[in-house]
Short mmCIF file of C-alpha atoms in Angstrom, two decimals:
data_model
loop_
_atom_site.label_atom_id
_atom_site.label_comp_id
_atom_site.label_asym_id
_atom_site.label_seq_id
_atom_site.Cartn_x
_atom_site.Cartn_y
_atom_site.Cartn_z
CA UNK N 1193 37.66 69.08 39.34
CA UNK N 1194 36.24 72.78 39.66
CA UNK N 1195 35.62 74.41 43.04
CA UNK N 1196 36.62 73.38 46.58
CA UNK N 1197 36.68 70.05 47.12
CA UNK N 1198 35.06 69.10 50.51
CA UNK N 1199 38.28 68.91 53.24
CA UNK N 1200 36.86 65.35 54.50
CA UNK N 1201 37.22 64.32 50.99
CA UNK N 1202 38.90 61.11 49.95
CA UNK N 1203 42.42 62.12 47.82
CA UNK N 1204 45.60 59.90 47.02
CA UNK N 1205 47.82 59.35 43.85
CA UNK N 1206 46.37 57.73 41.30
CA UNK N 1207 48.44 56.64 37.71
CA UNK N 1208 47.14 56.57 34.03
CA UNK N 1209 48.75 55.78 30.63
CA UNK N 1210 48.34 57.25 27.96
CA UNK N 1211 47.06 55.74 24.76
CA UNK N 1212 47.43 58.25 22.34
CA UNK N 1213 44.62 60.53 22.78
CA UNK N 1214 43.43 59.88 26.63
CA UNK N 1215 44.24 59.11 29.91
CA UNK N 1216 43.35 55.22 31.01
CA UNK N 1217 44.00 54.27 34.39
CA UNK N 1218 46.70 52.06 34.95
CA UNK N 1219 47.92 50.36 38.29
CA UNK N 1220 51.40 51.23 40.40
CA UNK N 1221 52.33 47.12 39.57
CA UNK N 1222 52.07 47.42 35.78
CA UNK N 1223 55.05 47.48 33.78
CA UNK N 1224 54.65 49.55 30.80
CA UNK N 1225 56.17 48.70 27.60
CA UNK N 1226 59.31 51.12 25.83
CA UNK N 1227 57.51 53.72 24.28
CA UNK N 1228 54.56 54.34 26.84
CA UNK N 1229 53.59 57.42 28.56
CA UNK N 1230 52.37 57.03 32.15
CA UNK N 1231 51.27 60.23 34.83
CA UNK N 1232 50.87 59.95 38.21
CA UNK N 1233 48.64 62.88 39.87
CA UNK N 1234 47.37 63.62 43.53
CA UNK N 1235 43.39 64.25 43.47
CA UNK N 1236 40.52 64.37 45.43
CA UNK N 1237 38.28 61.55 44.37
CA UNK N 1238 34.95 62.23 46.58
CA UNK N 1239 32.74 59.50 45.31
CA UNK N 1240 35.87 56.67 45.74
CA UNK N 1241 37.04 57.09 42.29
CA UNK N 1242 40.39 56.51 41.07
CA UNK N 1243 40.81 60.08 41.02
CA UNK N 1244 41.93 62.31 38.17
CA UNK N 1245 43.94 62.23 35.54
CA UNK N 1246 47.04 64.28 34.97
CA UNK N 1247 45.92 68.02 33.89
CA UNK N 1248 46.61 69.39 30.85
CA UNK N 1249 47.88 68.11 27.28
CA UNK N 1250 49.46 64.54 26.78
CA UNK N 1251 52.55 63.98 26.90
CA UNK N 1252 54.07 63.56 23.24
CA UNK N 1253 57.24 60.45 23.73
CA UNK N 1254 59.29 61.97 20.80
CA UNK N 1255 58.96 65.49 22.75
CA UNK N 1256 59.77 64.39 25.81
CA UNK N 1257 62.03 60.93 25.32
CA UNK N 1258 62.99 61.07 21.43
CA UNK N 1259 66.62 62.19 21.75
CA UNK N 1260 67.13 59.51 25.24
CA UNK N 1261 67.97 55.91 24.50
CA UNK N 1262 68.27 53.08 26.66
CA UNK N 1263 70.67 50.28 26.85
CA UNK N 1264 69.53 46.67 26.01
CA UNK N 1265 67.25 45.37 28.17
CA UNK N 1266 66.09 48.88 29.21
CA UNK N 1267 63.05 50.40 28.30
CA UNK N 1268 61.90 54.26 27.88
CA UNK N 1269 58.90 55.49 29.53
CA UNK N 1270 57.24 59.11 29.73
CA UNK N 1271 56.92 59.57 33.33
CA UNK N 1272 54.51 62.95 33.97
CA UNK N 1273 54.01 64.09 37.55
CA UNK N 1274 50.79 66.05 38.63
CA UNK N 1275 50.57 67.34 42.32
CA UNK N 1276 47.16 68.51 41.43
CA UNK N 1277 45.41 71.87 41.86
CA UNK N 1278 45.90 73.67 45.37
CA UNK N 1279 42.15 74.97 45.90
CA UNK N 1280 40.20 71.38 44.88
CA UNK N 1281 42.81 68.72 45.33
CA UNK N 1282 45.45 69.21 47.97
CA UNK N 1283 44.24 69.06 51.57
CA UNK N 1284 43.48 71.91 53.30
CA UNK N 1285 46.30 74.39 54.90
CA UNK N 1286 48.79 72.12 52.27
CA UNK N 1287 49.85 73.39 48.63
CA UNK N 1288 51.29 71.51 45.66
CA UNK N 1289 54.85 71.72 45.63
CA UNK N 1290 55.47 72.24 42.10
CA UNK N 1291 54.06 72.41 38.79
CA UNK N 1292 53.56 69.10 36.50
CA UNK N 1293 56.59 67.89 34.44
CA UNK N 1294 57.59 65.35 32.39
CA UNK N 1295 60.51 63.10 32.09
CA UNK N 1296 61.51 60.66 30.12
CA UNK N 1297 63.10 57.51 32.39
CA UNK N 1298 64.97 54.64 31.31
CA UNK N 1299 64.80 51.46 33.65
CA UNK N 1300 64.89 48.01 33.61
CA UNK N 1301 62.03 46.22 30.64
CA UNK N 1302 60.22 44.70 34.42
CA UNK N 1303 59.72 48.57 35.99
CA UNK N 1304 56.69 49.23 36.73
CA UNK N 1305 54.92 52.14 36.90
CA UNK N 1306 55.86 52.89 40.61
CA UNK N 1307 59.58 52.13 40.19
CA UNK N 1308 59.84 54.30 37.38
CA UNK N 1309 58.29 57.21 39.44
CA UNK N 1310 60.76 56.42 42.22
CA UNK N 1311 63.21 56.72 39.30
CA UNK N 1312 62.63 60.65 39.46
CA UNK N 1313 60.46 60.94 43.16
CA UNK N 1314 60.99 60.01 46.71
CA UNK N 1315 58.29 57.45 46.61
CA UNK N 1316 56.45 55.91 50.06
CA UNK N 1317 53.93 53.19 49.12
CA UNK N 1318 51.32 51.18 51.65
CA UNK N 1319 51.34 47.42 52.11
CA UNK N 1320 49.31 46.89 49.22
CA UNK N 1321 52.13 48.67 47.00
CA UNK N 1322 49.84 51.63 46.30
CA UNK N 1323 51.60 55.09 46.40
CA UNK N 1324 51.00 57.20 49.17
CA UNK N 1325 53.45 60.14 48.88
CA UNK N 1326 55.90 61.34 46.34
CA UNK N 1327 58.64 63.68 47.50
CA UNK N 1328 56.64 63.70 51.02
CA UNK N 1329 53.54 65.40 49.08
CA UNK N 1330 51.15 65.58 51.09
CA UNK N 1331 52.66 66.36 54.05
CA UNK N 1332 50.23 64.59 56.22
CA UNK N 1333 51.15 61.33 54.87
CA UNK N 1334 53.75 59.99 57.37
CA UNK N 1335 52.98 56.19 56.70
CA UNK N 1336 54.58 54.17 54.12
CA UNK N 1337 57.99 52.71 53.15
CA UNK N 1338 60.27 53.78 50.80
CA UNK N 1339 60.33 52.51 47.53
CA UNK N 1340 64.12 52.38 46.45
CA UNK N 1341 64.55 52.31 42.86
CA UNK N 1342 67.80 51.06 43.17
CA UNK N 1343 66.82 47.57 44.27
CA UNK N 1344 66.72 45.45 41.04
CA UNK N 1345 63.61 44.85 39.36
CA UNK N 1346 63.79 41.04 40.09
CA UNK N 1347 64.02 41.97 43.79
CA UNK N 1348 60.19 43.50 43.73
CA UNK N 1349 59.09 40.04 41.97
CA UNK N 1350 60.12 37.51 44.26
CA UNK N 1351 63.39 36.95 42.73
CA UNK N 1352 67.01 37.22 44.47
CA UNK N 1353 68.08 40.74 44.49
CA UNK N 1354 71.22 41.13 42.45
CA UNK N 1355 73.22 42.47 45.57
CA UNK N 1356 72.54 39.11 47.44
CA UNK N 1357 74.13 36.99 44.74
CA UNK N 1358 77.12 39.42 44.62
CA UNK N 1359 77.09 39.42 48.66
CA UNK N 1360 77.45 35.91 48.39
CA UNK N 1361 79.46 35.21 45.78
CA UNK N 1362 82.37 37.46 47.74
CA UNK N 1363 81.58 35.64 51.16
CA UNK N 1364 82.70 32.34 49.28
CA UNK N 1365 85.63 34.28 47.88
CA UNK N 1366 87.17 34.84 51.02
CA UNK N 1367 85.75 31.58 53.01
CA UNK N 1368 87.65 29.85 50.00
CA UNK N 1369 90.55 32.33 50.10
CA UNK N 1370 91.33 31.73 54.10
CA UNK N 1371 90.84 27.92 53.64
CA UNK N 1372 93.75 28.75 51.10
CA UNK N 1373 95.96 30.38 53.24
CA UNK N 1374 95.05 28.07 56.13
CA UNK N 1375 95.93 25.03 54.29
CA UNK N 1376 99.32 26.51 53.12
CA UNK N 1377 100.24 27.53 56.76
CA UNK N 1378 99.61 23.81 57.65
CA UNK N 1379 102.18 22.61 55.32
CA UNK N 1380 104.86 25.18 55.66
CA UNK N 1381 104.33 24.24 59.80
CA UNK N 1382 104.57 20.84 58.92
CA UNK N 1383 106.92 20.46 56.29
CA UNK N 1384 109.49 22.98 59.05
CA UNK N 1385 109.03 20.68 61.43
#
């Protein structure tokens, strides 16, 4: 977007995938296939469009990913990062933090596109699961919570998260343990006595 952008303008992250030869937009909930290229990239989007693109060249998946491989039931994904252009994009007084880079991630097949940036990015996203900061860019965005890529892809769609079952599973491994050694200690009292 050439020039200033007006300072009352509105900006946020915005995420595309690539199809080959363009950007299309995409939405933080999608889960892109093994092989896909995705960018995320901050913008000023003045007439309440999605915003822009990532700048420069497309990604290329065998550049960036072809010598990574995932294990099964993982997935590969081009994940390019675009804190956008200091004079039209980032708000005023505030500059990018660092110039746009690619990396290849390898996550669950159910990521989606905002767990795979929190993959790489400390990633704060609204109610509605849209992204409003990565790595606290921009600055002025305080709201949000932490999206921990950690937390198991079935935990983000209504399933159990994994650490629950395991949680549980060792709570009846001791409640069954000390009914165990509570029972024995009965009959050693007993059979004593």
């Amino acid at each position: 977007m050439p020039g200033a952008a007006d300072p009352g303008a509105a900006r946020g992250w915005s995420v595309w995938q690539s199809d080959g030869t363009a950007w299309l937009a995409a939405a933080p909930g999608d889960s892109p296939p093994d092989g896909s290229v995705i960018g995320w990239r901050f913008s000023a989007a003045p007439d309440g469009t999605a915003g822009e693109p990532p700048a420069g060249e497309l990604p290329s998946f065998q550049a960036v990913c072809g010598k990574d491989t995932a294990a099964s039931g993982h997935k590969r994904v081009v994940v390019a990062v675009d804190f956008g252009e200091a004079g039209s994009d980032a708000y005023p007084g505030e500059q990018p933090p660092a110039e746009p880079s690619a990396t290849c991630v390898a996550d669950a097949e159910s990521a989606t596109a905002a767990r795979l940036l929190a993959s790489i990015s400390r990633v704060r996203v609204n109610a509605g699961g849209d992204v409003v900061a990565v790595d606290d860019y921009p600055g002025r965005e305080k709201g949000g919570t932490a999206l921990d890529a950690a937390v198991p892809a079935a935990a983000s769609e209504g399933g159990v998260p994994v650490t629950l079952i395991a949680g549980g599973a060792g709570a009846l491994a001791l409640l069954g343990g000390g009914a165990l050694v509570a029972t024995r200690r009965r009959t050693t009292v007993k059979a004593g006595g």
